CSV table of C-alpha atoms in Angstrom, one decimal:
chain,number,residue,atom,x,y,z
Z,1,MET,CA,87.2,43.2,-62.0
Z,2,SER,CA,90.6,44.8,-62.5
Z,3,GLY,CA,93.6,44.2,-60.3
Z,4,THR,CA,93.5,47.9,-59.3
Z,5,THR,CA,89.9,47.6,-58.2
Z,6,ARG,CA,90.6,44.5,-56.1
Z,7,GLN,CA,93.5,46.3,-54.4
Z,8,GLU,CA,91.4,49.3,-53.6
Z,9,GLN,CA,88.6,47.1,-52.2
Z,10,GLU,CA,91.2,45.2,-50.0
Z,11,ARG,CA,92.7,48.5,-48.8
Z,12,SER,CA,89.2,49.7,-47.9
Z,13,ARG,CA,88.4,46.5,-46.1
Z,14,VAL,CA,91.6,46.7,-44.1
Z,15,THR,CA,91.0,50.3,-43.2
Z,16,ARG,CA,87.4,49.6,-42.0
Z,17,GLN,CA,88.8,46.6,-39.9
Z,18,LYS,CA,91.4,48.9,-38.3
Z,19,LEU,CA,88.8,51.5,-37.5
Z,20,MET,CA,86.3,49.0,-36.0
Z,21,THR,CA,89.1,47.4,-33.9
Z,22,ALA,CA,90.3,50.8,-32.7
Z,23,ALA,CA,86.8,51.9,-31.8
Z,24,ILE,CA,86.3,49.0,-29.4
Z,25,GLU,CA,89.7,49.6,-27.8
Z,26,VAL,CA,89.2,53.3,-27.3
Z,27,LEU,CA,85.6,52.8,-26.0
Z,28,VAL,CA,86.9,50.3,-23.4
Z,29,GLU,CA,89.8,52.6,-22.3
Z,30,LYS,CA,88.1,56.0,-22.5
Z,31,GLY,CA,84.3,55.5,-22.6
Z,32,TRP,CA,81.9,57.2,-25.0
Z,33,ALA,CA,83.1,60.7,-24.1
Z,34,GLY,CA,86.7,59.9,-24.9
Z,35,ALA,CA,86.0,57.8,-28.0
Z,36,THR,CA,86.0,60.7,-30.4
Z,37,THR,CA,86.4,60.2,-34.1
Z,38,GLY,CA,89.9,61.7,-33.9
Z,39,ALA,CA,91.0,59.4,-31.1
Z,40,ILE,CA,89.7,56.4,-32.9
Z,41,ALA,CA,91.3,57.4,-36.2
Z,42,GLU,CA,94.6,58.0,-34.4
Z,43,ARG,CA,94.5,54.6,-32.7
Z,44,ALA,CA,93.8,53.0,-36.1
Z,45,GLY,CA,96.6,54.9,-37.8
Z,46,VAL,CA,94.4,56.5,-40.4
Z,47,SER,CA,93.4,60.1,-41.1
Z,48,ARG,CA,90.2,61.6,-39.7
Z,49,GLY,CA,89.1,62.2,-43.3
Z,50,ALA,CA,89.6,58.5,-44.1
Z,51,CYS,CA,87.6,57.6,-41.0
Z,52,GLN,CA,84.7,59.8,-42.0
Z,53,HIS,CA,84.8,58.5,-45.5
Z,54,HIS,CA,84.1,55.0,-44.3
Z,55,PHE,CA,81.9,56.0,-41.3
Z,56,PRO,CA,80.1,59.4,-41.6
Z,57,THR,CA,79.4,59.6,-37.9
Z,58,ARG,CA,81.0,58.3,-34.7
Z,59,ALA,CA,77.8,56.5,-33.8
Z,60,ALA,CA,77.8,54.6,-37.1
Z,61,LEU,CA,81.4,53.6,-36.6
Z,62,VAL,CA,80.9,52.2,-33.0
Z,63,ALA,CA,77.7,50.4,-33.9
Z,64,ALA,CA,79.4,48.8,-36.8
Z,65,ALA,CA,82.3,47.9,-34.6
Z,66,VAL,CA,80.1,46.2,-32.0
Z,67,GLU,CA,78.3,44.1,-34.6
Z,68,HIS,CA,81.6,43.2,-36.3
Z,69,VAL,CA,83.4,42.1,-33.1
Z,70,PHE,CA,80.2,40.3,-31.9
Z,71,HIS,CA,80.2,38.1,-35.0
Z,72,GLN,CA,83.9,37.4,-34.5
Z,73,GLN,CA,83.3,36.3,-31.0
Z,74,VAL,CA,80.4,34.0,-32.0
Z,75,GLU,CA,82.6,32.3,-34.5
Z,76,GLU,CA,85.3,31.8,-31.9
Z,77,LEU,CA,82.7,30.5,-29.4
Z,78,VAL,CA,81.3,28.0,-31.9
Z,79,ARG,CA,84.9,26.8,-32.7
Z,80,ARG,CA,85.7,26.3,-29.0
Z,81,VAL,CA,82.4,24.5,-28.2
Z,82,THR,CA,83.0,21.9,-30.9
Z,83,GLY,CA,85.7,20.5,-28.7
Z,84,LEU,CA,83.4,19.9,-25.8
Z,85,PRO,CA,82.0,16.4,-25.0
Z,86,GLU,CA,78.4,15.6,-26.0
Z,87,SER,CA,77.1,14.9,-22.5
Z,88,ARG,CA,74.9,16.3,-19.7
Z,89,ARG,CA,78.1,17.7,-18.1
Z,90,ARG,CA,78.5,20.0,-21.1
Z,91,VAL,CA,76.3,22.6,-19.6
Z,92,GLU,CA,78.8,24.2,-17.2
Z,93,PRO,CA,81.6,24.5,-19.9
Z,94,VAL,CA,79.1,26.0,-22.3
Z,95,LEU,CA,78.0,28.6,-19.7
Z,96,ASN,CA,81.7,29.5,-19.0
Z,97,LEU,CA,82.3,30.0,-22.7
Z,98,LEU,CA,79.2,32.1,-23.0
Z,99,HIS,CA,80.3,34.2,-20.1
Z,100,ASP,CA,83.6,34.9,-21.9
Z,101,VAL,CA,81.5,36.7,-24.5
Z,102,TYR,CA,79.8,38.9,-21.9
Z,103,ALA,CA,82.9,39.5,-19.8
Z,104,GLY,CA,85.2,40.5,-22.6
Z,105,PRO,CA,86.1,43.9,-24.0
Z,106,LEU,CA,83.1,43.9,-26.3
Z,107,PHE,CA,80.7,43.9,-23.4
Z,108,THR,CA,82.6,46.7,-21.7
Z,109,ALA,CA,82.4,48.8,-24.9
Z,110,ALA,CA,78.7,48.0,-25.4
Z,111,THR,CA,78.0,49.0,-21.8
Z,112,HIS,CA,79.5,52.5,-22.4
Z,113,LEU,CA,77.4,52.8,-25.6
Z,114,TRP,CA,74.1,51.6,-23.9
Z,115,VAL,CA,74.5,54.2,-21.1
Z,116,ALA,CA,75.4,57.0,-23.6
Z,117,ALA,CA,72.4,56.1,-25.8
Z,118,GLY,CA,70.1,57.1,-23.0
Z,119,ALA,CA,70.9,60.7,-23.8
Z,120,ASP,CA,71.8,60.4,-27.5
Z,121,GLU,CA,68.9,59.8,-29.9
Z,122,GLU,CA,71.2,59.1,-32.9
Z,123,LEU,CA,73.1,56.5,-31.0
Z,124,LYS,CA,69.9,55.0,-29.6
Z,125,ALA,CA,68.4,54.7,-33.1
Z,126,LEU,CA,71.4,52.7,-34.2
Z,127,LEU,CA,71.7,50.6,-31.1
Z,128,LEU,CA,68.1,49.4,-30.7
Z,129,PRO,CA,68.0,47.2,-33.8
Z,130,LEU,CA,71.5,46.0,-33.1
Z,131,GLU,CA,70.6,45.1,-29.5
Z,132,THR,CA,67.6,43.1,-30.9
Z,133,HIS,CA,69.8,41.3,-33.4
Z,134,VAL,CA,72.5,40.5,-30.9
Z,135,GLY,CA,70.0,39.3,-28.3
Z,136,ARG,CA,68.3,37.0,-30.8
Z,137,GLU,CA,71.6,35.6,-32.0
Z,138,VAL,CA,72.9,34.9,-28.5
Z,139,TYR,CA,69.5,33.3,-27.5
Z,140,ARG,CA,69.5,31.1,-30.7
Z,141,LEU,CA,73.2,30.1,-30.1
Z,142,THR,CA,72.5,29.2,-26.5
Z,143,VAL,CA,69.6,27.0,-27.4
Z,144,GLU,CA,71.7,25.3,-30.1
Z,145,LEU,CA,74.8,24.8,-28.0
Z,146,LEU,CA,72.8,23.3,-25.1
Z,147,GLY,CA,70.9,21.0,-27.5
Z,148,LEU,CA,67.5,22.3,-26.4
Z,149,ASP,CA,64.0,22.4,-27.9
Z,150,GLU,CA,62.9,26.0,-27.7
Z,151,ARG,CA,59.2,25.0,-28.4
Z,152,ASP,CA,59.0,24.2,-24.7
Z,153,ARG,CA,58.1,27.2,-22.7
Z,154,ASP,CA,60.2,26.1,-19.7
Z,155,VAL,CA,63.2,25.8,-21.9
Z,156,ARG,CA,62.7,29.3,-23.3
Z,157,ASP,CA,62.3,30.7,-19.7
Z,158,ALA,CA,65.5,28.8,-18.6
Z,159,VAL,CA,67.5,30.2,-21.5
Z,160,ARG,CA,66.4,33.8,-20.9
Z,161,ALA,CA,67.2,33.4,-17.2
Z,162,THR,CA,70.6,32.1,-18.1
Z,163,LEU,CA,71.4,35.0,-20.3
Z,164,ASP,CA,70.1,37.5,-17.7
Z,165,LEU,CA,72.4,35.8,-15.2
Z,166,LEU,CA,75.4,36.0,-17.5
Z,167,ARG,CA,74.8,39.7,-18.1
Z,168,GLY,CA,74.5,40.4,-14.4
Z,169,LEU,CA,77.8,38.6,-13.7
Z,170,ALA,CA,79.5,40.5,-16.5
Z,171,LEU,CA,78.3,43.8,-15.0
Z,172,ALA,CA,79.6,42.8,-11.6
Z,173,ASN,CA,83.0,42.0,-13.2
Z,174,LEU,CA,83.4,45.5,-14.7
Z,175,LEU,CA,84.7,47.2,-11.5
Z,176,HIS,CA,86.7,44.3,-10.0
Z,177,ASP,CA,87.7,40.7,-10.9
Z,178,ASP,CA,84.8,38.5,-9.7
Z,179,THR,CA,86.1,35.3,-11.1
Z,180,ALA,CA,86.0,33.1,-8.0
Z,181,ARG,CA,82.4,34.1,-7.2
Z,182,ARG,CA,81.4,33.8,-10.9
Z,183,ARG,CA,82.7,30.2,-11.1
Z,184,LYS,CA,80.6,29.2,-8.1
Z,185,VAL,CA,77.5,30.8,-9.3
Z,186,LEU,CA,77.8,29.3,-12.8
Z,187,ALA,CA,78.5,25.9,-11.4
Z,188,HIS,CA,75.4,26.1,-9.2
Z,189,TRP,CA,73.3,27.3,-12.1
Z,190,ALA,CA,74.7,24.6,-14.4
Z,191,ARG,CA,73.5,21.9,-11.9
Z,192,THR,CA,70.1,23.6,-11.8
Z,193,LEU,CA,69.8,23.6,-15.6
Z,194,GLU,CA,71.0,20.0,-15.8
Z,195,ALA,CA,68.3,18.9,-13.3
Z,196,GLN,CA,65.6,20.8,-15.2
Z,197,LEU,CA,66.6,20.1,-18.8
Z,198,THR,CA,67.8,16.5,-18.7
Z,199,PRO,CA,64.3,15.1,-18.5
Z,200,LYS,CA,63.2,17.3,-21.4
Z,201,ARG,CA,66.1,16.1,-23.5
Z,202,ALA,CA,65.1,12.5,-22.8
Z,203,ALA,CA,61.6,13.3,-23.8
Z,204,GLN,CA,62.9,14.7,-27.1
Z,205,THR,CA,64.5,11.4,-28.0
Z,206,ASP,CA,61.5,9.2,-27.1
């Protein structure tokens, strides 16, 4: 591969990165209606033509942006979890870290997209497989971070209930800062999970 080709590939990568970052920012600030290709390109500092070269449609751009930022957040989450103690008291810190994923700009942007997809078939077609992929990844990550055995039906139900709770808390946080209530709810749910899951962890080691 020539030096010129490598430089072109790097410029292309940087441009795509700028566009995906800008897409999330504009979605959070202006919603789907305001997140036009022109607005995103302007925020990214690139021409509309360059934007359409990398992403032919607005829907393709925002879907790629959501997936890209999601994987970045997962990497950051895993990095932060490695510093937590390996103990039964690990549940609440893990829940708080998972909540950060749901309560951040990515969740706000995704919420705008999910609502818009109800009336936009192109966007819905792109988001449905992405939603399935993200949902499976978050479920798998939660099982892994909590050190659980998903072969147990009760464990699977507990993890799904946990993720539903986190999504609900994140939605409640969209309109106003609900931090104080959220901390109390997560602390209570952590104690519930610890009581339910500790015997199952013990059984795994027998």
